[in-house]
Amino acid sequence: VLISLDKDDDALKVCRERSRNYPGKNWILVKSDFSKLRDVLEDLKLGKADGILADLGVSSHQIDTPDRGFSYASDGPLDMRMDETQDLTAAKVVNTYHEDDLVRIFKDYGEERYSGRIAAGIVRDRKVKPFETTLELAGKIASYMPAKGRSEDQHPARRCFQAIRIEVNHELKSVERLLEDAPDCLNPGGRIAIISFHSLEDRLVKEAFRKHEDPCTCPRDFPVCVCGKRSRGTVITKKPVTAGEEEIEINSRAHCCKLRVFEKN
């Protein structure tokens, strides 16, 4: 049995169309955030999984569809919702969040060094006119940055757009819950493989897998473990698997992805 989870209706629609090419195969599609994997398995009453593959972050379809509002390179509404039925949008974040919260989001989720200047500029300009479109916001973000910030190889708004998207979709919280629950959702010998696309995600995966492998909290000078915490499995990828030159040539967006794998005892 193959179970596919996604909270994007467009992604589920594509899966349904492709599933027609595999008649008789047991392929179950569920609209859900992957953080609710444990609940989905319990509802389906299928027991535990032999393997879990999680592809984190935004999809190419979402980026390449201007109406979804994910891209700073094409004009569209300030949306960025993976699940278009939810209330929180990028417009609400940009136009209603307190300045301190915008600073936190840009700093924590975008690792943006000019988060203070950008947040102050947004709050100042939205008083005159609320932000409505992606290109409008991207242009303003660039204008708030000093010249050296605008001269980097990447687009000046890239980090802030990532930060807003993560906030809108609660992405890191979802990853944290998935990582916490995944070992309990696997059969012995089962593996979880996670593909991440930026350092914040990869750091969470790396640290969670390390703790699952070696959860002991005893001081290093203790001769024996007394905390009682036992390993839940083994990290298969001591270093992440990354795309080779051939793959990057076919799919340039693969250049930043990292794959890590953990096997349950």
Short mmCIF file of N, CA and C in Angstrom, two decimals, residues 104-202:
data_model
loop_
_atom_site.label_atom_id
_atom_site.label_comp_id
_atom_site.label_asym_id
_atom_site.label_seq_id
_atom_site.Cartn_x
_atom_site.Cartn_y
_atom_site.Cartn_z
N ARG A 104 11.38 39.12 13.73
CA ARG A 104 11.64 37.74 14.18
C ARG A 104 11.53 36.75 13.03
N ILE A 105 10.47 36.89 12.24
CA ILE A 105 10.25 35.96 11.13
C ILE A 105 11.39 36.06 10.11
N PHE A 106 11.73 37.29 9.72
CA PHE A 106 12.79 37.46 8.72
C PHE A 106 14.14 36.96 9.24
N LYS A 107 14.37 37.16 10.52
CA LYS A 107 15.65 36.74 11.12
C LYS A 107 15.70 35.24 11.33
N ASP A 108 14.64 34.67 11.92
CA ASP A 108 14.65 33.26 12.29
C ASP A 108 14.39 32.34 11.10
N TYR A 109 13.47 32.72 10.23
CA TYR A 109 13.07 31.85 9.13
C TYR A 109 13.77 32.17 7.81
N GLY A 110 14.31 33.38 7.70
CA GLY A 110 14.99 33.76 6.47
C GLY A 110 16.47 34.01 6.65
N GLU A 111 16.92 34.07 7.91
CA GLU A 111 18.32 34.39 8.21
C GLU A 111 18.74 35.66 7.47
N GLU A 112 17.83 36.64 7.49
CA GLU A 112 18.04 37.91 6.79
C GLU A 112 18.75 38.90 7.71
N ARG A 113 19.92 39.34 7.31
CA ARG A 113 20.71 40.22 8.16
C ARG A 113 20.13 41.64 8.26
N TYR A 114 19.30 42.01 7.29
CA TYR A 114 18.70 43.34 7.31
C TYR A 114 17.23 43.28 7.74
N SER A 115 16.90 42.34 8.58
CA SER A 115 15.51 42.12 8.98
C SER A 115 14.89 43.36 9.63
N GLY A 116 15.64 44.07 10.44
CA GLY A 116 15.12 45.25 11.11
C GLY A 116 14.76 46.35 10.13
N ARG A 117 15.65 46.61 9.17
CA ARG A 117 15.40 47.66 8.18
C ARG A 117 14.21 47.30 7.30
N ILE A 118 14.13 46.04 6.92
CA ILE A 118 13.05 45.60 6.03
C ILE A 118 11.71 45.67 6.75
N ALA A 119 11.66 45.18 7.99
CA ALA A 119 10.41 45.21 8.75
C ALA A 119 9.94 46.65 8.97
N ALA A 120 10.86 47.54 9.29
CA ALA A 120 10.51 48.94 9.51
C ALA A 120 9.96 49.57 8.23
N GLY A 121 10.58 49.25 7.10
CA GLY A 121 10.12 49.78 5.82
C GLY A 121 8.73 49.29 5.47
N ILE A 122 8.48 48.00 5.71
CA ILE A 122 7.16 47.43 5.41
C ILE A 122 6.08 48.10 6.25
N VAL A 123 6.33 48.23 7.55
CA VAL A 123 5.34 48.84 8.44
C VAL A 123 5.08 50.29 8.05
N ARG A 124 6.12 51.00 7.67
CA ARG A 124 5.96 52.40 7.26
C ARG A 124 5.13 52.51 5.98
N ASP A 125 5.45 51.70 4.99
CA ASP A 125 4.79 51.82 3.69
C ASP A 125 3.37 51.26 3.67
N ARG A 126 3.10 50.25 4.50
CA ARG A 126 1.74 49.68 4.50
C ARG A 126 0.73 50.63 5.11
N LYS A 127 1.18 51.63 5.85
CA LYS A 127 0.27 52.64 6.39
C LYS A 127 -0.29 53.50 5.28
N VAL A 128 0.50 53.67 4.24
CA VAL A 128 0.06 54.45 3.08
C VAL A 128 -0.82 53.62 2.17
N LYS A 129 -0.37 52.37 1.92
CA LYS A 129 -1.12 51.46 1.05
C LYS A 129 -0.74 50.03 1.38
N PRO A 130 -1.71 49.18 1.69
CA PRO A 130 -1.39 47.78 1.99
C PRO A 130 -0.72 47.09 0.80
N PHE A 131 0.17 46.18 1.10
CA PHE A 131 0.82 45.41 0.04
C PHE A 131 -0.16 44.39 -0.53
N GLU A 132 -0.17 44.26 -1.86
CA GLU A 132 -1.12 43.36 -2.51
C GLU A 132 -0.48 42.32 -3.40
N THR A 133 0.65 42.62 -4.03
CA THR A 133 1.24 41.71 -5.01
C THR A 133 2.68 41.34 -4.67
N THR A 134 3.12 40.25 -5.25
CA THR A 134 4.48 39.74 -4.99
C THR A 134 5.56 40.68 -5.52
N LEU A 135 5.40 41.17 -6.75
CA LEU A 135 6.42 42.05 -7.31
C LEU A 135 6.49 43.37 -6.56
N GLU A 136 5.36 43.85 -6.10
CA GLU A 136 5.34 45.07 -5.30
C GLU A 136 6.16 44.87 -4.03
N LEU A 137 5.93 43.78 -3.32
CA LEU A 137 6.66 43.51 -2.09
C LEU A 137 8.13 43.27 -2.37
N ALA A 138 8.43 42.48 -3.40
CA ALA A 138 9.83 42.18 -3.72
C ALA A 138 10.61 43.45 -4.04
N GLY A 139 9.99 44.35 -4.79
CA GLY A 139 10.65 45.60 -5.13
C GLY A 139 10.90 46.47 -3.92
N LYS A 140 9.93 46.53 -3.02
CA LYS A 140 10.09 47.32 -1.81
C LYS A 140 11.17 46.76 -0.90
N ILE A 141 11.19 45.42 -0.77
CA ILE A 141 12.22 44.80 0.07
C ILE A 141 13.61 45.17 -0.44
N ALA A 142 13.79 45.12 -1.75
CA ALA A 142 15.08 45.49 -2.35
C ALA A 142 15.42 46.94 -2.04
N SER A 143 14.42 47.80 -2.06
CA SER A 143 14.67 49.23 -1.82
C SER A 143 15.04 49.52 -0.37
N TYR A 144 14.63 48.66 0.55
CA TYR A 144 14.95 48.86 1.96
C TYR A 144 16.40 48.46 2.28
N MET A 145 17.00 47.67 1.43
CA MET A 145 18.32 47.11 1.71
C MET A 145 19.43 48.05 1.24
N PRO A 146 20.59 48.02 1.90
CA PRO A 146 21.73 48.82 1.43
C PRO A 146 22.26 48.25 0.12
N ALA A 147 23.08 49.00 -0.56
CA ALA A 147 23.59 48.60 -1.88
C ALA A 147 24.28 47.25 -1.84
N LYS A 148 25.06 46.97 -0.79
CA LYS A 148 25.77 45.70 -0.73
C LYS A 148 24.80 44.53 -0.58
N GLY A 149 23.65 44.78 0.02
CA GLY A 149 22.64 43.73 0.15
C GLY A 149 21.96 43.43 -1.17
N ARG A 150 21.87 44.44 -2.04
CA ARG A 150 21.24 44.26 -3.35
C ARG A 150 22.19 43.71 -4.39
N SER A 151 23.48 43.63 -4.05
CA SER A 151 24.48 43.19 -5.05
C SER A 151 24.83 41.71 -4.93
N GLU A 152 24.13 40.97 -4.06
CA GLU A 152 24.39 39.55 -3.91
C GLU A 152 23.93 38.79 -5.16
N ASP A 153 24.40 37.55 -5.28
CA ASP A 153 24.04 36.74 -6.44
C ASP A 153 22.55 36.42 -6.49
N GLN A 154 21.94 36.23 -5.31
CA GLN A 154 20.52 35.89 -5.27
C GLN A 154 19.66 37.15 -5.21
N HIS A 155 18.37 36.98 -5.47
CA HIS A 155 17.43 38.10 -5.44
C HIS A 155 17.36 38.66 -4.02
N PRO A 156 17.33 39.98 -3.86
CA PRO A 156 17.30 40.58 -2.52
C PRO A 156 16.12 40.13 -1.66
N ALA A 157 15.01 39.76 -2.31
CA ALA A 157 13.81 39.38 -1.54
C ALA A 157 13.74 37.90 -1.24
N ARG A 158 14.69 37.12 -1.69
CA ARG A 158 14.60 35.66 -1.58
C ARG A 158 14.43 35.20 -0.13
N ARG A 159 15.25 35.71 0.76
CA ARG A 159 15.21 35.24 2.15
C ARG A 159 13.90 35.65 2.85
N CYS A 160 13.43 36.85 2.57
CA CYS A 160 12.18 37.30 3.19
C CYS A 160 10.98 36.53 2.66
N PHE A 161 10.98 36.24 1.37
CA PHE A 161 9.88 35.45 0.82
C PHE A 161 9.87 34.05 1.42
N GLN A 162 11.05 33.46 1.61
CA GLN A 162 11.13 32.16 2.27
C GLN A 162 10.58 32.25 3.68
N ALA A 163 10.94 33.30 4.40
CA ALA A 163 10.50 33.47 5.78
C ALA A 163 8.99 33.61 5.87
N ILE A 164 8.40 34.42 4.99
CA ILE A 164 6.95 34.62 5.01
C ILE A 164 6.24 33.32 4.68
N ARG A 165 6.76 32.60 3.69
CA ARG A 165 6.16 31.31 3.29
C ARG A 165 6.18 30.31 4.44
N ILE A 166 7.30 30.24 5.15
CA ILE A 166 7.41 29.33 6.29
C ILE A 166 6.41 29.70 7.37
N GLU A 167 6.23 30.99 7.62
CA GLU A 167 5.27 31.45 8.62
C GLU A 167 3.84 31.11 8.20
N VAL A 168 3.51 31.39 6.96
CA VAL A 168 2.14 31.15 6.47
C VAL A 168 1.77 29.67 6.60
N ASN A 169 2.71 28.79 6.29
CA ASN A 169 2.40 27.36 6.24
C ASN A 169 2.87 26.57 7.45
N HIS A 170 3.41 27.28 8.46
CA HIS A 170 3.89 26.63 9.69
C HIS A 170 4.84 25.48 9.37
N GLU A 171 5.72 25.72 8.42
CA GLU A 171 6.53 24.63 7.87
C GLU A 171 7.48 23.98 8.88
N LEU A 172 8.19 24.80 9.63
CA LEU A 172 9.18 24.21 10.55
C LEU A 172 8.51 23.47 11.70
N LYS A 173 7.36 23.97 12.15
CA LYS A 173 6.62 23.26 13.20
C LYS A 173 6.14 21.90 12.69
N SER A 174 5.73 21.87 11.42
CA SER A 174 5.29 20.60 10.83
C SER A 174 6.45 19.62 10.72
N VAL A 175 7.63 20.12 10.34
CA VAL A 175 8.80 19.26 10.23
C VAL A 175 9.18 18.70 11.60
N GLU A 176 9.13 19.56 12.61
CA GLU A 176 9.49 19.12 13.96
C GLU A 176 8.57 18.00 14.45
N ARG A 177 7.27 18.13 14.19
CA ARG A 177 6.34 17.08 14.63
C ARG A 177 6.55 15.80 13.84
N LEU A 178 6.78 15.92 12.53
CA LEU A 178 7.05 14.74 11.72
C LEU A 178 8.28 14.00 12.25
N LEU A 179 9.33 14.73 12.54
CA LEU A 179 10.57 14.12 13.02
C LEU A 179 10.38 13.46 14.39
N GLU A 180 9.52 14.04 15.20
CA GLU A 180 9.26 13.46 16.53
C GLU A 180 8.46 12.16 16.42
N ASP A 181 7.48 12.15 15.51
CA ASP A 181 6.56 11.01 15.42
C ASP A 181 7.05 9.90 14.51
N ALA A 182 7.92 10.21 13.56
CA ALA A 182 8.28 9.25 12.51
C ALA A 182 8.74 7.89 13.02
N PRO A 183 9.66 7.83 14.00
CA PRO A 183 10.10 6.50 14.45
C PRO A 183 8.96 5.62 14.97
N ASP A 184 7.97 6.24 15.63
CA ASP A 184 6.83 5.48 16.15
C ASP A 184 5.90 5.01 15.03
N CYS A 185 6.05 5.59 13.84
CA CYS A 185 5.20 5.22 12.71
C CYS A 185 5.84 4.14 11.83
N LEU A 186 7.07 3.72 12.18
CA LEU A 186 7.80 2.75 11.37
C LEU A 186 7.84 1.36 12.00
N ASN A 187 7.82 0.36 11.15
CA ASN A 187 8.11 -1.01 11.59
C ASN A 187 9.60 -1.14 11.85
N PRO A 188 10.02 -2.11 12.66
CA PRO A 188 11.45 -2.36 12.85
C PRO A 188 12.14 -2.57 11.50
N GLY A 189 13.26 -1.90 11.31
CA GLY A 189 13.97 -1.97 10.04
C GLY A 189 13.46 -0.99 9.01
N GLY A 190 12.37 -0.29 9.33
CA GLY A 190 11.82 0.71 8.42
C GLY A 190 12.70 1.95 8.38
N ARG A 191 12.61 2.66 7.29
CA ARG A 191 13.46 3.85 7.12
C ARG A 191 12.62 5.08 6.82
N ILE A 192 13.12 6.23 7.30
CA ILE A 192 12.55 7.51 6.92
C ILE A 192 13.61 8.28 6.16
N ALA A 193 13.26 8.75 4.97
CA ALA A 193 14.16 9.55 4.13
C ALA A 193 13.55 10.93 3.97
N ILE A 194 14.34 11.95 4.24
CA ILE A 194 13.82 13.32 4.18
C ILE A 194 14.70 14.16 3.25
N ILE A 195 14.04 14.83 2.31
CA ILE A 195 14.72 15.74 1.39
C ILE A 195 14.42 17.16 1.85
N SER A 196 15.47 17.91 2.18
CA SER A 196 15.30 19.30 2.60
C SER A 196 15.95 20.22 1.57
N PHE A 197 15.53 21.49 1.61
CA PHE A 197 15.98 22.42 0.57
C PHE A 197 16.62 23.69 1.12
N HIS A 198 16.71 23.83 2.41
CA HIS A 198 17.46 24.96 2.96
C HIS A 198 17.99 24.57 4.34
N SER A 199 18.90 25.38 4.84
CA SER A 199 19.66 25.02 6.04
C SER A 199 18.79 24.85 7.28
N LEU A 200 17.70 25.61 7.39
CA LEU A 200 16.85 25.49 8.57
C LEU A 200 16.23 24.11 8.66
N GLU A 201 15.71 23.62 7.53
CA GLU A 201 15.12 22.28 7.50
C GLU A 201 16.18 21.22 7.76
N ASP A 202 17.30 21.33 7.05
CA ASP A 202 18.34 20.31 7.16
C ASP A 202 18.89 20.22 8.58
#
